[in-house]
Coordinates of C-alpha atoms in Angstrom, one line a residue:
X70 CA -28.1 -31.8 -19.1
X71 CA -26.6 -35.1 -19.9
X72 CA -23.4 -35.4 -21.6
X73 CA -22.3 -37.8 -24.4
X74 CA -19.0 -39.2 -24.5
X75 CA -18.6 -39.4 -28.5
X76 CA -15.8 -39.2 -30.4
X77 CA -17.4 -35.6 -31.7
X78 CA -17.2 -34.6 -28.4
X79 CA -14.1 -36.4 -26.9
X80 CA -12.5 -34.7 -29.9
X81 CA -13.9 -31.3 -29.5
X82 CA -12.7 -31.2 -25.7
X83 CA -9.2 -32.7 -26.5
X84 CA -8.8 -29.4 -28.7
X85 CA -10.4 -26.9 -26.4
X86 CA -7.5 -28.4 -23.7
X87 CA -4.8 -28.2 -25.9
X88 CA -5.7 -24.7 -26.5
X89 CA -5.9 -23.7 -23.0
X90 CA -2.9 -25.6 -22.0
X91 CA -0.9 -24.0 -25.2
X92 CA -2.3 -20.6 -23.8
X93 CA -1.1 -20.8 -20.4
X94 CA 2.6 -22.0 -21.5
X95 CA 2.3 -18.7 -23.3
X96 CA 1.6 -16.5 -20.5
X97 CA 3.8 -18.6 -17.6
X98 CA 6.8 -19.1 -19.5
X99 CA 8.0 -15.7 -20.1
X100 CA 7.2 -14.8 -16.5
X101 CA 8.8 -18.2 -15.0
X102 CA 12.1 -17.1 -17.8
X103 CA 12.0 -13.5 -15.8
X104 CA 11.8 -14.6 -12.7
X105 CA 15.1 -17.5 -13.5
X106 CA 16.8 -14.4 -14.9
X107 CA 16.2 -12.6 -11.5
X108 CA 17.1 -15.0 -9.6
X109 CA 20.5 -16.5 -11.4
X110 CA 23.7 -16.0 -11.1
X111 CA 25.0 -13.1 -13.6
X112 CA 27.3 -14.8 -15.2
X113 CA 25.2 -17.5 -16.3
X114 CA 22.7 -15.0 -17.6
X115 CA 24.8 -13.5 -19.6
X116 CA 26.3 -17.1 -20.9
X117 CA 22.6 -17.6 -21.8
X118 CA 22.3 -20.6 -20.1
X119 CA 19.0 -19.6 -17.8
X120 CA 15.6 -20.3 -19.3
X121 CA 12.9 -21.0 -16.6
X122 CA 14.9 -22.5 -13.7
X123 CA 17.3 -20.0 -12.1
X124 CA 20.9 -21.2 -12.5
X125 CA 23.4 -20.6 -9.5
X126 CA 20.8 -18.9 -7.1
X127 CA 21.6 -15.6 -6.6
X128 CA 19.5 -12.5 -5.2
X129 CA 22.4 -9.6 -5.8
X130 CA 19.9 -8.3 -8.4
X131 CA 17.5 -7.6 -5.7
X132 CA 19.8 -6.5 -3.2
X133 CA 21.3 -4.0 -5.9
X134 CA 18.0 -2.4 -6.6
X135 CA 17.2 -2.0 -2.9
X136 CA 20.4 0.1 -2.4
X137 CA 19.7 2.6 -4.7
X138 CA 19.0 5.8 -3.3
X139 CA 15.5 7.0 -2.7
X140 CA 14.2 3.6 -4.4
X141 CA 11.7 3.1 -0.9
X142 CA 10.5 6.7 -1.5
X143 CA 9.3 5.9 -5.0
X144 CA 7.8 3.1 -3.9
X145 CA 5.9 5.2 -1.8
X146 CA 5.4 7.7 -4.1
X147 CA 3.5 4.7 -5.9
X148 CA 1.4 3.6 -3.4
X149 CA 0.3 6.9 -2.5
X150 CA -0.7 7.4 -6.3
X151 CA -2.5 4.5 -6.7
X152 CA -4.3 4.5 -3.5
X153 CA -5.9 8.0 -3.5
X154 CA -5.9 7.9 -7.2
X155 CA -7.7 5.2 -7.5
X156 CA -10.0 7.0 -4.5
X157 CA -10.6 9.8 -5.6
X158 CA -11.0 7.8 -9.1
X159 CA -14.2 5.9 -8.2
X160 CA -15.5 9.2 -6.1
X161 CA -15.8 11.1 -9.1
X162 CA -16.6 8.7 -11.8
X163 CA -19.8 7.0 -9.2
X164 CA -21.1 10.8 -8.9
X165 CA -21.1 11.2 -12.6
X166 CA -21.8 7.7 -13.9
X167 CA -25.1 7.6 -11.4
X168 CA -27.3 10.3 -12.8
X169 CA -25.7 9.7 -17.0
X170 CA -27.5 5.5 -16.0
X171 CA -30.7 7.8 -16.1
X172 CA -32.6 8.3 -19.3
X173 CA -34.8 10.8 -18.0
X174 CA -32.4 13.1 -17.1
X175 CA -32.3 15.9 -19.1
X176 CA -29.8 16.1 -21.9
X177 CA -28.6 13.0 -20.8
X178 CA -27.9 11.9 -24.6
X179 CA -25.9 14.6 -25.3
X180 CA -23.8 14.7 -22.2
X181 CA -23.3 10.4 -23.5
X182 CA -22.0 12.1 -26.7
X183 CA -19.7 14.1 -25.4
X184 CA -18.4 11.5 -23.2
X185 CA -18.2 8.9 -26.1
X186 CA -16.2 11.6 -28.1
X187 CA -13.6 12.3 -25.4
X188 CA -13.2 8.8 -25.5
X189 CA -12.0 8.8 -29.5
X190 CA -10.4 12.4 -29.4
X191 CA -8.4 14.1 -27.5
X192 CA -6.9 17.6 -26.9
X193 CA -3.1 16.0 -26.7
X194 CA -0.2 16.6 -24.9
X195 CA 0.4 20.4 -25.2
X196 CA -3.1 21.6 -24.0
X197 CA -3.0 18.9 -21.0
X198 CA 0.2 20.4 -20.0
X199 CA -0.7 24.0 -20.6
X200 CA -3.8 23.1 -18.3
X201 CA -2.1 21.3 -15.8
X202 CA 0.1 24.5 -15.3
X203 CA -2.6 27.2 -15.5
X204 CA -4.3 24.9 -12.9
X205 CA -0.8 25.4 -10.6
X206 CA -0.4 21.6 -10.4
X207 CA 2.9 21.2 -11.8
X208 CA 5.6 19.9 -9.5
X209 CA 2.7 18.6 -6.7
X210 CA 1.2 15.3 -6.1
X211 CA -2.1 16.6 -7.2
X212 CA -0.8 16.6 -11.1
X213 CA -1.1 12.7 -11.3
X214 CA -4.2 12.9 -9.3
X215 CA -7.0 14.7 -10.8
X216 CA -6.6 15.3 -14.4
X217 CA -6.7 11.7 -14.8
X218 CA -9.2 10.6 -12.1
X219 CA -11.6 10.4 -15.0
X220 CA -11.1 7.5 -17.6
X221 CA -14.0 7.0 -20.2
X222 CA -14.2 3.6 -20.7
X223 CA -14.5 2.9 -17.2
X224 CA -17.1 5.6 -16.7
X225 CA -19.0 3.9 -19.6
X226 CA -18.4 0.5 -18.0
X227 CA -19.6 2.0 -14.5
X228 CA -22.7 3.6 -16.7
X229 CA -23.8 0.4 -17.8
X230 CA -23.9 -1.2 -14.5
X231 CA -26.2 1.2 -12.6
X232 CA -28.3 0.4 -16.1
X233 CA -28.4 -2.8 -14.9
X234 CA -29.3 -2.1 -11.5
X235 CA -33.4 -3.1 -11.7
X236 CA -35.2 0.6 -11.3
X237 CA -38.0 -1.3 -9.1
X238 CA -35.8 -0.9 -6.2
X239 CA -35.1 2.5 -6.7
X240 CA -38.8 3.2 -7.3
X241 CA -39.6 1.2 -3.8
X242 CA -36.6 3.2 -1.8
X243 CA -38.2 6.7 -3.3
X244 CA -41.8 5.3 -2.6
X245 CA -40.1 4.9 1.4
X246 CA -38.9 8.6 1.2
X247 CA -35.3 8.3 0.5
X248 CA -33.9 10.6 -1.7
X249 CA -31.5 9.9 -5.0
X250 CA -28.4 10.7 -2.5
X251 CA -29.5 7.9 0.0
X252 CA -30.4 5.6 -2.8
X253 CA -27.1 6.0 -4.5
X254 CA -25.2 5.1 -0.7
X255 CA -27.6 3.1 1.1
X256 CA -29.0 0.9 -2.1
X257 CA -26.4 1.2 -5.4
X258 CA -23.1 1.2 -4.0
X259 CA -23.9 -1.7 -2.0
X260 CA -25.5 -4.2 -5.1
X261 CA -22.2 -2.4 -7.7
X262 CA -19.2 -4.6 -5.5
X263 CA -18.7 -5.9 -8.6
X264 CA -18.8 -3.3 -11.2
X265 CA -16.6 -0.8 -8.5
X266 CA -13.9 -3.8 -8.1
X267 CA -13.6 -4.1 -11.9
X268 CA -13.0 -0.3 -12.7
X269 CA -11.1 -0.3 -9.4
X270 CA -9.2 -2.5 -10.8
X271 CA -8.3 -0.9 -13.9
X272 CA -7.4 2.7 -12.3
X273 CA -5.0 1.0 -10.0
X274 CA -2.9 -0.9 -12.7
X275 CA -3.2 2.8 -14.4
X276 CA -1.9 4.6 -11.7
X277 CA 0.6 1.9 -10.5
X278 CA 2.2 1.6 -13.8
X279 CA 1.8 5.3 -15.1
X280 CA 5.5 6.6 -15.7
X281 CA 5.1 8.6 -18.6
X282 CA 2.8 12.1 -17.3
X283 CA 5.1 11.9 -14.1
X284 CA 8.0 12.7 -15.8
X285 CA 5.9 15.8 -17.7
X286 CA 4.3 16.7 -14.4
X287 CA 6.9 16.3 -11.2
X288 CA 9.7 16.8 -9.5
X289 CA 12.6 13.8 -9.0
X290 CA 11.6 13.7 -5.3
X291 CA 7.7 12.7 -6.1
X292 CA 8.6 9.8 -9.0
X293 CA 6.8 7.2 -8.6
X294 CA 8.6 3.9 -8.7
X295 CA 8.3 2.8 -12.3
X296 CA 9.7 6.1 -13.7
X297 CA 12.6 5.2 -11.2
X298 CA 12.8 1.4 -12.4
X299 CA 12.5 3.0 -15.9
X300 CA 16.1 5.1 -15.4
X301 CA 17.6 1.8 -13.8
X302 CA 16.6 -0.5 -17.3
X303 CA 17.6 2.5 -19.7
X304 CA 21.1 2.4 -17.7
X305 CA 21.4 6.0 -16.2
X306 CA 23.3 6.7 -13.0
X307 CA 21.9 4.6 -10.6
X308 CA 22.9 1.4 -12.3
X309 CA 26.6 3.2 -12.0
X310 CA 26.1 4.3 -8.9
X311 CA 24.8 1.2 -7.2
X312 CA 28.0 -0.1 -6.3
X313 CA 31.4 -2.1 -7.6
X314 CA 32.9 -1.7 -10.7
X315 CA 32.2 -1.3 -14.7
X316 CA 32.3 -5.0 -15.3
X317 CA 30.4 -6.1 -12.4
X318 CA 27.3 -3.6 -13.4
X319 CA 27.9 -5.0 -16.5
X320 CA 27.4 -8.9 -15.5
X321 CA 24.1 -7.6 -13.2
X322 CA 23.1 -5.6 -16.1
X323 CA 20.4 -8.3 -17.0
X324 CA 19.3 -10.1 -13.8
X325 CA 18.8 -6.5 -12.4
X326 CA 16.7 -5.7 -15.2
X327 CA 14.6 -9.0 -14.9
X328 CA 14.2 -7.7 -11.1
X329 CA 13.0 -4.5 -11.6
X330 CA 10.3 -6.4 -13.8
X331 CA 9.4 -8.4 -10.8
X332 CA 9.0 -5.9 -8.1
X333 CA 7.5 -3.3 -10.7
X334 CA 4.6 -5.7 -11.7
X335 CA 4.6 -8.3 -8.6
X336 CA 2.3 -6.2 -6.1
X337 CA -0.5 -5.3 -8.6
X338 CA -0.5 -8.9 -9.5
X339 CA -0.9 -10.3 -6.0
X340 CA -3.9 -7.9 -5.9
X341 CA -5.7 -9.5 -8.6
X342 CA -7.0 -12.6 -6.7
X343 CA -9.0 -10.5 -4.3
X344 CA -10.9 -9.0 -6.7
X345 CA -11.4 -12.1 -9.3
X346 CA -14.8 -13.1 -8.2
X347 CA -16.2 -9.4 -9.7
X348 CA -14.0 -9.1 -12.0
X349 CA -15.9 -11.4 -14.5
X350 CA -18.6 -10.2 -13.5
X351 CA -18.5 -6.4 -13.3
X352 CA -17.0 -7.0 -17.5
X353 CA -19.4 -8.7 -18.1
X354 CA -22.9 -6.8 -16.8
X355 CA -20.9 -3.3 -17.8
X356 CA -20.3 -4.8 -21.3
X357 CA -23.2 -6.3 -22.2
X358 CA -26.2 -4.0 -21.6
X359 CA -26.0 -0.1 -22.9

């Protein structure tokens, strides 16, 4: 299609830039002022004279968060969540998402219902818990693991993709002889790359930045690292304890606070590139038809 360079046009795409442009300054400028803040010297920081170029380079603030006690075991703890979470996650969710993307299974409507309620109302806090700990999960890794292996809007979003899976190929691969446990391996998983990446996606940055049902659910020794970055901000004992006196925690107070914002939310953003080709594309097929 041919395009015409009117002033209607030239206008229209001078606005649509600005836009984007005014967008972006949005999003990078409070992440290029956080990482400045991380990386400047404390004193400036708390003068206030940093804004998105770091001022006197200085990486005490990281070198004080890596001498905190147990802080590489959190980490751990993190990765270990968000890997088999996220696992164990896309297991469950593609062996019930599968046969709820047919409509001729039976009481497949009302099973949708239920799922679509979940998604609006929940029991709440004290029944989880009470079920967590008639379950014997309290205080184990498997607490953060299963109840919440299942999130509804993915499983809708991982519905509507097997939807939009074309049912010829199933009916070809069943006219062969294989059976709907082979189709799902052998013919679905392969053609969802996209919709899996997406919902992958969203369980990891669940599990990597859930903090909150930790703290209900396990011990100090299995907190993953944002619940420990969480104690550092809020000021508790490890900020104390991390070394030299009142006024010197004092000074790092805010660059050490701007760092535990970088290595909390760094990883899971370097992640993102790899899976930006289906990312679009899994929101977009999972969104669309249902």
């Amino acid at each position: 299609m041919r395009e015409y360079n009117t002033k209607s046009n030239i206008a229209f795409k001078t606005v649509v830039y600005a836009i984007m442009v005014l967008v972006l300054l949005v999003c990078l400028i409070p992440f290029l002022y956080i990482i400045s803040l991380s990386l400047s010297d404390p004193i400036a920081v708390v003068n206030g004279e940093v804004f998105v170029v770091p001022v006197g380079f200085s990486v005490e603030a990281y070198k004080q968060i890596f001498t905190y006690p147990n802080f590489f075991n959190a980490y751990l703890n993190t990765i270990i969540y968000t890997v088999f979470g996220t696992a164990i996650s896309l297991f469950v969710m593609t062996l019930f998402a599968y046969p709820l993307s047919k409509p001729h299974l039976r009481g497949q409507s009302i099973i949708m219902k239920l799922v679509v309620f979940s998604m609006f109302f929940s029991g709440g806090l004290i029944p989880n818990y009470l079920l967590v700990s008639r379950l014997g999960l309290i205080n184990t890794r498997f607490a953060i693991l299963l109840p919440f292996c299942i999130n509804t809007f993915n499983l809708i979003l991982l519905i509507n993709f097997f939807k939009s899976i074309p049912n010829d190929i199933e009916e070809a691969a069943i006219i062969d002889g294989l059976g709907y446990g082979g189709i799902l391996t052998k013919i679905i998983l392969p053609l969802s790359g996209a919709g899996l990446a997406t919902v992958g996606l969203y369980t990891a940055v669940f599990f990597w930045n859930d903090w909150f049902n930790s703290l209900i659910y396990l011990k100090s020794s299995q907190f993953p690292v944002m619940l420990y970055l969480r104690n550092i901000v809020n000021g508790t004992t490890q900020l104390n304890n991390g070394g030299g006196s009142s006024a010197e925690a004092a000074s790092l107070s805010m660059s050490i606070k701007a760092a535990v914002i970088i290595v909390s939310t760094l990883p899971i953003i370097l992640v993102y590139p790899f899976v930006q080709r289906y990312f679009v594309k899994g929101v977009m097929v999972g969104s669309v038809k249902g």
